[in-house]
CSV table of C-alpha atoms in Angstrom, one decimal:
chain,number,residue,atom,x,y,z
Q,1,UNK,CA,-1.9,-18.0,16.2
Q,2,UNK,CA,0.8,-17.0,14.2
Q,3,UNK,CA,3.0,-14.3,16.2
Q,4,UNK,CA,3.7,-11.3,13.7
Q,5,UNK,CA,6.9,-9.4,12.8
Q,6,UNK,CA,6.0,-5.7,13.0
Q,7,UNK,CA,7.8,-2.6,11.8
Q,8,UNK,CA,6.7,0.8,12.8
Q,9,UNK,CA,8.1,3.4,10.1
Q,10,UNK,CA,8.6,6.7,11.6
Q,11,UNK,CA,9.6,5.1,14.9
Q,12,UNK,CA,10.7,8.6,16.5
Q,13,UNK,CA,7.0,9.8,16.2
Q,14,UNK,CA,5.4,11.4,19.3
Q,15,UNK,CA,2.4,8.8,18.8
Q,16,UNK,CA,4.8,5.9,19.1
Q,17,UNK,CA,4.6,5.3,22.9
Q,18,UNK,CA,1.0,5.2,22.5
Q,19,UNK,CA,1.2,2.8,20.0
Q,20,UNK,CA,3.5,0.6,21.8
Q,21,UNK,CA,1.0,0.8,24.9
Q,22,UNK,CA,-1.8,-0.3,22.6
Q,23,UNK,CA,0.2,-3.1,21.2
Q,24,UNK,CA,0.6,-4.3,24.9
Q,25,UNK,CA,-3.0,-3.8,25.6
Q,26,UNK,CA,-4.0,-5.7,22.3
Q,27,UNK,CA,-1.3,-8.6,22.6
Q,28,UNK,CA,-4.1,-11.3,22.9
Q,29,UNK,CA,-5.7,-10.3,19.8
Q,30,UNK,CA,-2.5,-9.4,17.7
Q,31,UNK,CA,0.5,-11.3,19.2
Q,32,UNK,CA,4.2,-10.2,18.2
Q,33,UNK,CA,7.4,-12.0,17.7
Q,34,UNK,CA,9.3,-8.9,17.1
Q,35,UNK,CA,9.0,-5.1,16.7
Q,36,UNK,CA,11.2,-3.1,14.8
Q,37,UNK,CA,11.3,0.9,14.5
Q,38,UNK,CA,12.5,2.5,11.5
Q,39,UNK,CA,13.4,6.4,11.0
Q,40,UNK,CA,15.3,8.6,8.9
Q,41,UNK,CA,16.1,10.7,12.2
Q,42,UNK,CA,18.7,8.7,14.2
Q,43,UNK,CA,18.4,11.1,17.1
Q,44,UNK,CA,14.4,11.5,17.5
Q,45,UNK,CA,14.2,7.9,17.1
Q,46,UNK,CA,16.6,6.9,19.6
Q,47,UNK,CA,15.1,8.6,22.7
Q,48,UNK,CA,11.5,6.9,21.9
Q,49,UNK,CA,13.0,3.6,21.2
Q,50,UNK,CA,15.2,3.6,24.4
Q,51,UNK,CA,12.2,4.5,26.5
Q,52,UNK,CA,10.3,1.8,24.5
Q,53,UNK,CA,12.9,-0.9,25.4
Q,54,UNK,CA,12.1,-0.3,29.0
Q,55,UNK,CA,8.4,-0.4,28.5
Q,56,UNK,CA,8.5,-3.7,26.6
Q,57,UNK,CA,10.8,-5.3,29.3
Q,58,UNK,CA,8.3,-4.6,31.8
Q,59,UNK,CA,5.0,-5.0,30.0
Q,60,UNK,CA,5.9,-7.3,27.2
Q,61,UNK,CA,8.7,-9.7,28.3
Q,62,UNK,CA,7.6,-12.8,26.1
Q,63,UNK,CA,8.3,-10.5,23.1
Q,64,UNK,CA,11.4,-12.1,21.1
Q,65,UNK,CA,12.9,-9.1,19.7
Q,66,UNK,CA,12.8,-5.3,19.9
Q,67,UNK,CA,15.4,-3.2,17.8
Q,68,UNK,CA,15.5,0.2,16.0
Q,69,UNK,CA,17.4,1.3,12.9
Q,70,UNK,CA,17.8,3.6,10.2
Q,71,UNK,CA,18.7,0.8,7.7
Q,72,UNK,CA,16.1,-0.1,5.4
Q,73,UNK,CA,17.2,-3.7,4.7
Q,74,UNK,CA,17.4,-4.5,8.6
Q,75,UNK,CA,14.2,-2.8,9.2
Q,76,UNK,CA,12.0,-4.4,6.6
Q,77,UNK,CA,13.5,-8.0,5.9
Q,78,UNK,CA,10.7,-10.4,7.0
Q,79,UNK,CA,8.4,-7.9,8.0
Q,80,UNK,CA,4.7,-9.2,8.2
Q,81,UNK,CA,3.3,-5.7,8.7
Q,82,UNK,CA,4.6,-2.3,8.5
Q,83,UNK,CA,2.7,0.6,10.3
Q,84,UNK,CA,3.7,3.7,8.6
Q,85,UNK,CA,3.5,7.1,10.2
Q,86,UNK,CA,5.9,9.6,8.8
Q,87,UNK,CA,6.0,13.4,8.8
Q,88,UNK,CA,8.0,14.7,5.8
Q,89,UNK,CA,9.4,18.1,7.0
Q,90,UNK,CA,8.6,17.6,10.7
Q,91,UNK,CA,6.8,19.9,13.0
Q,92,UNK,CA,8.7,22.8,11.7
Q,93,UNK,CA,7.3,22.6,8.1
Q,94,UNK,CA,3.8,22.0,9.6
Q,95,UNK,CA,4.2,25.4,11.4
Q,96,UNK,CA,4.8,27.1,7.9
Q,97,UNK,CA,2.0,25.0,6.6
Q,98,UNK,CA,-0.1,26.6,9.1
Q,99,UNK,CA,1.1,30.1,9.4
Q,100,UNK,CA,1.4,31.0,5.6
Q,101,UNK,CA,-2.5,30.5,4.9
Q,102,UNK,CA,-3.4,32.6,8.0
Q,103,UNK,CA,-1.2,35.4,7.0
Q,104,UNK,CA,-3.6,35.6,3.7
Q,105,UNK,CA,-6.8,35.1,5.7
Q,106,UNK,CA,-7.3,31.5,5.0
Q,107,UNK,CA,-7.6,28.4,7.3
Q,108,UNK,CA,-4.1,27.0,8.4
Q,109,UNK,CA,-4.6,23.5,9.2
Q,110,UNK,CA,-2.0,20.5,8.4
Q,111,UNK,CA,-4.6,18.4,6.3
Q,112,UNK,CA,-7.1,20.7,5.1
Q,113,UNK,CA,-6.8,23.6,2.7
Q,114,UNK,CA,-3.4,24.9,1.5
Q,115,UNK,CA,-1.6,23.5,4.6
Q,116,UNK,CA,-2.7,20.0,3.5
Q,117,UNK,CA,-1.4,20.6,0.0
Q,118,UNK,CA,1.8,21.6,0.8
Q,119,UNK,CA,2.1,18.6,3.5
Q,120,UNK,CA,0.8,16.4,0.8
Q,121,UNK,CA,3.0,17.2,-1.8
Q,122,UNK,CA,6.1,16.7,0.6
Q,123,UNK,CA,4.8,13.4,1.7
Q,124,UNK,CA,4.1,11.8,-1.8
Q,125,UNK,CA,7.5,11.1,-2.7
Q,126,UNK,CA,8.7,9.8,0.5
Q,127,UNK,CA,5.7,7.5,0.8
Q,128,UNK,CA,6.4,6.1,-2.7
Q,129,UNK,CA,10.1,5.5,-1.6
Q,130,UNK,CA,9.1,3.8,1.4
Q,131,UNK,CA,6.6,1.5,-0.1
Q,132,UNK,CA,9.2,0.4,-3.0
Q,133,UNK,CA,11.6,-0.1,-0.2
Q,134,UNK,CA,9.4,-2.5,1.7
Q,135,UNK,CA,8.3,-4.2,-1.2
Q,136,UNK,CA,12.1,-4.7,-2.1
Q,137,UNK,CA,12.7,-6.6,1.2
Q,138,UNK,CA,9.2,-7.8,2.2
Q,139,UNK,CA,7.2,-8.5,-0.9
Q,140,UNK,CA,4.2,-9.9,1.2
Q,141,UNK,CA,4.1,-7.5,4.0
Q,142,UNK,CA,0.9,-5.6,4.7
Q,143,UNK,CA,1.5,-1.8,4.8
Q,144,UNK,CA,-1.0,0.1,6.9
Q,145,UNK,CA,-0.5,3.6,6.1
Q,146,UNK,CA,-1.5,6.4,8.6
Q,147,UNK,CA,0.7,9.3,7.1
Q,148,UNK,CA,-1.1,12.6,6.5
Q,149,UNK,CA,-2.9,14.1,4.6
Q,150,UNK,CA,-4.2,10.6,3.9
Q,151,UNK,CA,-6.6,11.5,1.1
Q,152,UNK,CA,-3.8,12.8,-1.0
Q,153,UNK,CA,-1.5,10.2,-0.1
Q,154,UNK,CA,-3.7,7.5,-0.6
Q,155,UNK,CA,-4.5,9.1,-4.2
Q,156,UNK,CA,-0.8,8.9,-5.1
Q,157,UNK,CA,-0.5,5.3,-3.8
Q,158,UNK,CA,-3.4,4.2,-6.0
Q,159,UNK,CA,-1.8,5.6,-9.0
Q,160,UNK,CA,1.9,4.5,-8.1
Q,161,UNK,CA,0.9,0.8,-7.0
Q,162,UNK,CA,-2.5,0.2,-8.3
Q,163,UNK,CA,-2.1,-3.6,-8.6
Q,164,UNK,CA,-0.7,-3.9,-4.9
Q,165,UNK,CA,-3.4,-5.2,-2.7
Q,166,UNK,CA,-1.7,-5.2,0.4
Q,167,UNK,CA,-1.4,-1.4,1.1
Q,168,UNK,CA,-4.2,-0.1,3.1
Q,169,UNK,CA,-4.8,3.7,4.2
Q,170,UNK,CA,-6.4,4.2,7.3
Q,171,UNK,CA,-7.4,7.1,9.5
Q,172,UNK,CA,-8.4,7.0,13.1
Q,173,UNK,CA,-10.5,10.1,13.2
Q,174,UNK,CA,-13.8,8.4,12.8
Q,175,UNK,CA,-12.9,6.0,15.5
Q,176,UNK,CA,-12.0,8.9,17.8
Q,177,UNK,CA,-15.5,10.3,17.1
Q,178,UNK,CA,-16.8,6.8,17.6
Q,179,UNK,CA,-15.0,6.9,21.1
Q,180,UNK,CA,-17.3,9.7,22.3
Q,181,UNK,CA,-20.5,8.1,20.9
Q,182,UNK,CA,-19.8,5.1,22.9
Q,183,UNK,CA,-19.3,7.2,25.9
Q,184,UNK,CA,-22.8,8.7,25.1
Q,185,UNK,CA,-24.2,5.0,24.9
Q,186,UNK,CA,-22.2,3.7,27.8
Q,187,UNK,CA,-20.6,1.0,25.6
Q,188,UNK,CA,-17.1,0.1,24.2
Q,189,UNK,CA,-16.0,1.5,20.9
Q,190,UNK,CA,-15.6,-1.6,19.3
Q,191,UNK,CA,-19.0,-2.7,19.9
Q,192,UNK,CA,-20.3,-0.2,17.6
Q,193,UNK,CA,-21.0,-0.6,14.0
Q,194,UNK,CA,-20.8,2.2,11.7
Q,195,UNK,CA,-22.2,3.1,8.4
Q,196,UNK,CA,-20.3,5.9,6.8
Q,197,UNK,CA,-19.3,7.7,3.5
Q,198,UNK,CA,-17.1,10.1,2.2
Q,199,UNK,CA,-13.4,11.1,1.5
Q,200,UNK,CA,-10.8,11.2,4.4
Q,201,UNK,CA,-11.4,14.0,6.7
Q,202,UNK,CA,-14.4,14.7,4.7
Q,203,UNK,CA,-17.2,12.3,5.6
Q,204,UNK,CA,-20.5,11.6,7.5
Q,205,UNK,CA,-22.1,8.9,9.8
Q,206,UNK,CA,-25.4,7.9,8.3
Q,207,UNK,CA,-25.9,5.1,11.0
Q,208,UNK,CA,-24.6,3.9,14.5
Q,209,UNK,CA,-25.6,0.3,15.3
Q,210,UNK,CA,-24.4,-1.9,18.1
Q,211,UNK,CA,-23.3,-5.4,17.2
Q,212,UNK,CA,-26.8,-6.9,18.1
Q,213,UNK,CA,-28.2,-4.5,15.4
Q,214,UNK,CA,-29.7,-1.8,17.4
Q,215,UNK,CA,-30.1,1.6,16.1
Q,216,UNK,CA,-28.4,4.2,18.3
Q,217,UNK,CA,-28.3,7.2,15.7
Q,218,UNK,CA,-31.2,9.2,17.2
Q,219,UNK,CA,-29.9,8.6,20.6
Q,220,UNK,CA,-26.5,10.0,19.8
Q,221,UNK,CA,-28.0,13.2,17.7
Q,222,UNK,CA,-30.3,14.0,20.6
Q,223,UNK,CA,-27.6,13.9,23.2
Q,224,UNK,CA,-25.3,15.9,21.1
Q,225,UNK,CA,-27.9,18.6,20.4
Q,226,UNK,CA,-29.1,18.7,24.1
Q,227,UNK,CA,-25.6,18.4,25.9
Q,228,UNK,CA,-23.1,18.8,23.5
Q,229,UNK,CA,-20.2,16.6,22.1
Q,230,UNK,CA,-16.7,16.2,23.8
Q,231,UNK,CA,-13.7,14.2,22.8
Q,232,UNK,CA,-13.1,11.2,25.3
Q,233,UNK,CA,-10.2,9.2,23.9
Q,234,UNK,CA,-7.2,9.6,26.3
Q,235,UNK,CA,-4.8,11.4,23.7
Q,236,UNK,CA,-7.2,14.4,23.1
Q,237,UNK,CA,-9.7,14.5,25.8
Q,238,UNK,CA,-8.2,17.3,28.0
Q,239,UNK,CA,-6.7,19.0,24.7
Q,240,UNK,CA,-8.7,22.7,24.7
Q,241,UNK,CA,-8.2,22.8,20.8
Q,242,UNK,CA,-9.9,19.3,20.3
Q,243,UNK,CA,-12.5,20.3,23.1
Q,244,UNK,CA,-13.5,23.3,20.5
Q,245,UNK,CA,-13.2,21.0,17.4
Q,246,UNK,CA,-15.8,18.5,19.1
Q,247,UNK,CA,-18.2,21.2,20.1
Q,248,UNK,CA,-18.5,22.2,16.6
Q,249,UNK,CA,-20.3,18.9,15.8
Q,250,UNK,CA,-23.4,20.2,17.7
Q,251,UNK,CA,-23.3,23.5,15.3
Q,252,UNK,CA,-22.9,21.3,12.1
Q,253,UNK,CA,-25.7,18.8,13.2
Q,254,UNK,CA,-27.9,21.7,13.8
Q,255,UNK,CA,-27.2,23.5,10.4
Q,256,UNK,CA,-27.2,20.0,8.7
Q,257,UNK,CA,-29.3,17.6,10.7
Q,258,UNK,CA,-29.4,14.5,8.3
Q,259,UNK,CA,-26.0,13.0,9.2
Q,260,UNK,CA,-23.5,12.9,11.9
Q,261,UNK,CA,-20.3,14.8,10.6
Q,262,UNK,CA,-16.6,14.3,10.6
Q,263,UNK,CA,-15.3,16.9,12.9
Q,264,UNK,CA,-12.8,18.1,10.0
Q,265,UNK,CA,-15.8,19.5,8.1
Q,266,UNK,CA,-15.5,22.4,10.3
Q,267,UNK,CA,-12.8,23.8,7.9
Q,268,UNK,CA,-15.0,23.6,4.9
Q,269,UNK,CA,-18.3,24.5,6.2
Q,270,UNK,CA,-17.0,27.5,8.4
Q,271,UNK,CA,-13.9,28.5,7.0
Q,272,UNK,CA,-13.9,32.2,8.0
Q,273,UNK,CA,-14.6,31.1,11.7
Q,274,UNK,CA,-11.8,28.8,11.6
Q,275,UNK,CA,-9.3,31.7,10.6
Q,276,UNK,CA,-10.9,34.3,13.2
Q,277,UNK,CA,-10.0,31.7,16.1
Q,278,UNK,CA,-6.5,31.0,14.9
Q,279,UNK,CA,-3.1,32.9,15.9
Q,280,UNK,CA,-0.3,32.7,13.4
Q,281,UNK,CA,2.2,32.9,16.2
Q,282,UNK,CA,0.4,30.0,18.1
Q,283,UNK,CA,-0.7,27.4,15.5
Q,284,UNK,CA,-1.8,24.0,16.1
Q,285,UNK,CA,1.8,22.9,15.2
Q,286,UNK,CA,3.3,25.3,18.0
Q,287,UNK,CA,1.0,23.9,20.6
Q,288,UNK,CA,2.0,20.3,19.6
Q,289,UNK,CA,5.8,21.5,19.7
Q,290,UNK,CA,5.2,23.0,23.3
Q,291,UNK,CA,2.6,20.2,24.4
Q,292,UNK,CA,2.7,16.7,23.1
Q,293,UNK,CA,5.9,16.6,21.8
Q,294,UNK,CA,7.4,18.1,25.0
Q,295,UNK,CA,5.4,15.8,27.3
Q,296,UNK,CA,6.3,12.7,25.1
Q,297,UNK,CA,10.0,13.5,25.2
Q,298,UNK,CA,10.2,14.3,28.9
Q,299,UNK,CA,8.4,10.9,29.6
Q,300,UNK,CA,11.0,9.2,27.6
Q,301,UNK,CA,13.7,11.0,29.5
Q,302,UNK,CA,12.1,10.1,32.8
Q,303,UNK,CA,11.7,6.4,31.6
Q,304,UNK,CA,15.7,6.0,30.4
Q,305,UNK,CA,16.6,7.8,33.5
Q,306,UNK,CA,14.6,5.5,36.0
Q,307,UNK,CA,15.0,2.4,33.9
Q,308,UNK,CA,11.5,1.6,34.9
Q,309,UNK,CA,7.9,2.9,34.7
Q,310,UNK,CA,7.4,3.6,38.4
Q,311,UNK,CA,7.2,7.4,38.1
Q,312,UNK,CA,5.1,7.6,34.8
Q,313,UNK,CA,1.6,7.1,33.8
Q,314,UNK,CA,1.1,5.6,30.2
Q,315,UNK,CA,-2.2,5.4,28.3
Q,316,UNK,CA,-3.7,3.4,25.6
Q,317,UNK,CA,-5.3,5.7,22.9
Q,318,UNK,CA,-7.4,5.1,19.8
Q,319,UNK,CA,-4.6,5.9,17.3
Q,320,UNK,CA,-2.7,2.7,18.2
Q,321,UNK,CA,-5.8,0.3,19.3
Q,322,UNK,CA,-7.7,1.0,15.8
Q,323,UNK,CA,-4.5,0.4,13.8
Q,324,UNK,CA,-3.9,-2.9,15.5
Q,325,UNK,CA,-7.4,-4.2,15.4
Q,326,UNK,CA,-7.4,-3.6,11.7
Q,327,UNK,CA,-4.2,-5.6,11.4
Q,328,UNK,CA,-5.6,-8.3,13.5
Q,329,UNK,CA,-8.6,-8.5,11.3
Q,330,UNK,CA,-6.4,-8.9,8.1
Q,331,UNK,CA,-3.8,-11.4,9.6
Q,332,UNK,CA,-6.3,-13.7,11.4
Q,333,UNK,CA,-9.4,-13.3,8.9
Q,334,UNK,CA,-11.5,-11.9,11.7
Q,335,UNK,CA,-13.8,-10.0,9.1
Q,336,UNK,CA,-14.3,-7.1,11.6
Q,337,UNK,CA,-15.7,-4.0,10.1
Q,338,UNK,CA,-13.9,-0.9,10.0
Q,339,UNK,CA,-13.8,2.4,8.3
Q,340,UNK,CA,-10.9,2.6,5.6
Q,341,UNK,CA,-10.1,4.3,2.5
Q,342,UNK,CA,-10.5,2.2,-0.7
Q,343,UNK,CA,-11.0,2.5,-4.4
Q,344,UNK,CA,-14.7,3.5,-5.0
Q,345,UNK,CA,-15.3,1.1,-8.0
Q,346,UNK,CA,-19.2,1.6,-7.5
Q,347,UNK,CA,-19.5,1.6,-3.9
Q,348,UNK,CA,-20.7,5.2,-3.9
Q,349,UNK,CA,-22.6,4.7,-7.2
Q,350,UNK,CA,-22.7,8.4,-8.4
Q,351,UNK,CA,-18.9,9.1,-7.7
Q,352,UNK,CA,-16.0,8.1,-9.9
Q,353,UNK,CA,-14.9,4.6,-9.9
Q,354,UNK,CA,-11.2,5.9,-9.2
Q,355,UNK,CA,-12.0,8.1,-6.3
Q,356,UNK,CA,-10.4,6.9,-3.0
Q,357,UNK,CA,-13.4,6.8,-0.6
Q,358,UNK,CA,-13.5,6.2,3.1
Q,359,UNK,CA,-16.3,3.6,3.9
Q,360,UNK,CA,-17.0,0.8,6.2
Q,361,UNK,CA,-15.4,-2.5,5.1
Q,362,UNK,CA,-15.2,-6.0,6.2
Q,363,UNK,CA,-11.3,-6.9,6.5
Q,364,UNK,CA,-10.5,-10.5,5.7
Q,365,UNK,CA,-7.1,-12.1,4.9
Q,366,UNK,CA,-7.7,-11.2,1.3
Q,367,UNK,CA,-8.1,-7.5,2.2
Q,368,UNK,CA,-10.9,-5.1,2.6
Q,369,UNK,CA,-14.4,-6.1,1.2
Q,370,UNK,CA,-16.2,-2.8,1.4
Q,371,UNK,CA,-20.0,-2.4,1.8
Q,372,UNK,CA,-22.0,-0.5,-0.9
Q,373,UNK,CA,-23.0,2.9,-0.1
Q,374,UNK,CA,-25.2,3.3,-3.3
Q,375,UNK,CA,-26.0,6.9,-4.5
Q,376,UNK,CA,-25.7,10.0,-2.3
Q,377,UNK,CA,-27.8,13.1,-2.5
Q,378,UNK,CA,-26.9,16.5,-4.1
Q,379,UNK,CA,-25.5,18.5,-1.4
Q,380,UNK,CA,-23.2,15.6,-0.4
Q,381,UNK,CA,-22.1,14.8,-3.7
Q,382,UNK,CA,-21.4,18.4,-4.8
Q,383,UNK,CA,-19.1,18.8,-1.7
Q,384,UNK,CA,-17.1,15.6,-2.1
Q,385,UNK,CA,-16.9,16.2,-6.1
Q,386,UNK,CA,-15.2,19.6,-5.4
Q,387,UNK,CA,-12.9,18.2,-2.7
Q,388,UNK,CA,-11.9,15.0,-4.8
Q,389,UNK,CA,-11.2,17.3,-7.7
Q,390,UNK,CA,-9.0,19.3,-5.4
Q,391,UNK,CA,-7.0,16.2,-4.2
Q,392,UNK,CA,-6.6,14.6,-7.7
Q,393,UNK,CA,-5.2,18.1,-8.9
Q,394,UNK,CA,-2.6,18.3,-6.0
Q,395,UNK,CA,-1.5,14.8,-7.0
Q,396,UNK,CA,-1.3,16.0,-10.7
Q,397,UNK,CA,0.8,18.9,-9.6
Q,398,UNK,CA,3.3,16.8,-7.6
Q,399,UNK,CA,3.7,14.3,-10.7
Q,400,UNK,CA,4.0,17.0,-13.5
Q,401,UNK,CA,5.7,19.6,-11.3
Q,402,UNK,CA,2.9,22.0,-12.4
Q,403,UNK,CA,2.2,25.6,-11.0
Q,404,UNK,CA,-0.8,25.7,-12.8
Q,405,UNK,CA,-2.4,22.4,-11.3
Q,406,UNK,CA,-1.4,23.6,-7.9
Q,407,UNK,CA,-3.1,26.8,-8.6
Q,408,UNK,CA,-6.3,25.1,-9.8
Q,409,UNK,CA,-6.3,23.0,-6.7
Q,410,UNK,CA,-6.1,25.8,-4.2
Q,411,UNK,CA,-8.8,27.8,-6.1
Q,412,UNK,CA,-11.2,24.8,-5.9
Q,413,UNK,CA,-10.7,24.3,-2.3
Q,414,UNK,CA,-13.5,25.5,-0.2
Q,415,UNK,CA,-11.0,27.3,2.4
Q,416,UNK,CA,-9.5,29.5,-0.5
Q,417,UNK,CA,-12.0,29.8,-3.4
Q,418,UNK,CA,-10.4,33.2,-4.4
Q,419,UNK,CA,-8.0,33.0,-7.1
Q,420,UNK,CA,-5.6,36.0,-6.4
Q,421,UNK,CA,-5.3,34.9,-2.9
Q,422,UNK,CA,-4.7,31.0,-4.0
Q,423,UNK,CA,-1.8,32.5,-6.2
Q,424,UNK,CA,-0.2,34.5,-3.3
Q,425,UNK,CA,-0.5,31.5,-0.8
Q,426,UNK,CA,0.9,29.4,-3.6
Q,427,UNK,CA,4.0,31.5,-4.2
Q,428,UNK,CA,4.7,31.8,-0.5
Q,429,UNK,CA,4.3,27.9,0.0
Q,430,UNK,CA,6.7,27.4,-2.9
Q,431,UNK,CA,9.4,29.8,-1.4
Q,432,UNK,CA,9.0,27.8,2.1
Q,433,UNK,CA,9.1,24.3,0.4
Q,434,UNK,CA,12.2,25.0,-1.9
Q,435,UNK,CA,14.1,22.2,-0.5
Q,436,UNK,CA,11.3,19.9,-0.9
Q,437,UNK,CA,10.0,20.8,-4.3
Q,438,UNK,CA,13.0,21.8,-6.3
Q,439,UNK,CA,11.5,20.8,-9.6
Q,440,UNK,CA,8.5,22.8,-9.2
Q,441,UNK,CA,10.5,25.7,-8.0
Q,442,UNK,CA,12.8,25.6,-10.9
Q,443,UNK,CA,9.8,25.3,-13.2
Q,444,UNK,CA,7.8,28.3,-11.9
Q,445,UNK,CA,11.0,30.2,-12.1
Q,446,UNK,CA,11.5,29.4,-15.7
Q,447,UNK,CA,8.2,29.9,-16.6
Q,448,UNK,CA,8.0,33.2,-14.9
Q,449,UNK,CA,11.1,34.4,-16.5
Q,450,UNK,CA,9.6,33.5,-20.0
Q,451,UNK,CA,6.5,35.5,-19.1
């Protein structure tokens, strides 16, 4: 089995330590020759990387090489796989994305609604540049993208690199939900085989089978409606915010019992309730800054100070394991089934061919082989078409520096709907993102001066 050269782009992420522990846990399935971290923030990356060096020394001594860099050529030359988890603007801008909509009575969330639009329009340019850099130094590398908001980023990459068959956009949320299904069934998550359709953060499980072909869908539904639903993945199991989110699945299933929902649908189905439970001074971003980021940085400091792992507890999470199992199936032609984002091309037969849909696919050396879904019924089609139009308009707004397209996008989004409110939020987001959207800022100011 060939050993792979892996690059983690966004090496300073708070998820990186979990990714490293997952690589160690999965090293028999995805053996590595080298790991390289790449990040544009040298200081942030150094802390995580130096802690990683200790972890690898103790847990992965057979690894031939580990390094970290801010140099693109050093990072990407000879790479076989690039895992991408960047956050343009960092958590500081995420906090703005969440606070600004809340000030106008609208959902404040990093991937949904106005916050997702702002984050997406910041992410697109950096993602395009990153892919071009990887292709310059590693033309044949697989690029596995986790960067949020994945639906908007995937649409932009589809337009920019339409003939590049080695870019795959992935989200771990369906897998994190399946971890809880597995807990209900007393099984391991990778023993489950899902049927699923939708867009990223906007989809439904229609069936859950095991590898022997047994249908467990009704068992899961009955367990959720009777006993509720709780997160079980290590990264989110004890997080009060995620516990509330998973509890909403019971509510969604009672209201719409046909399919098992993705947890993110709560923002689109109950937007006012989501607003009412949020505090502008304590958004999810602030909770992450004071919670996971603080915890991870303290853990890294402890590891670096001790130069050992004796005083820390490290866990494997689904975020890393899912990405690695996907990579292994692509690298070694395992033909395993995973939920990924692909161009529709008739998979959901009554949606546009150029939609970036999230569906199960068999992953081979040649790439994903998605399974047909067929036509979907009116309710789901209507919801998806509205969300899809919003996502496409956001990408249009980025490419055209168009205030009008951004305004149309927000007005279409189910978390906003009201046009005057959409305009107020958009104006505030443009002001907050002056350093990231200079062309859009200039165009808006020019057009408003003329009017």
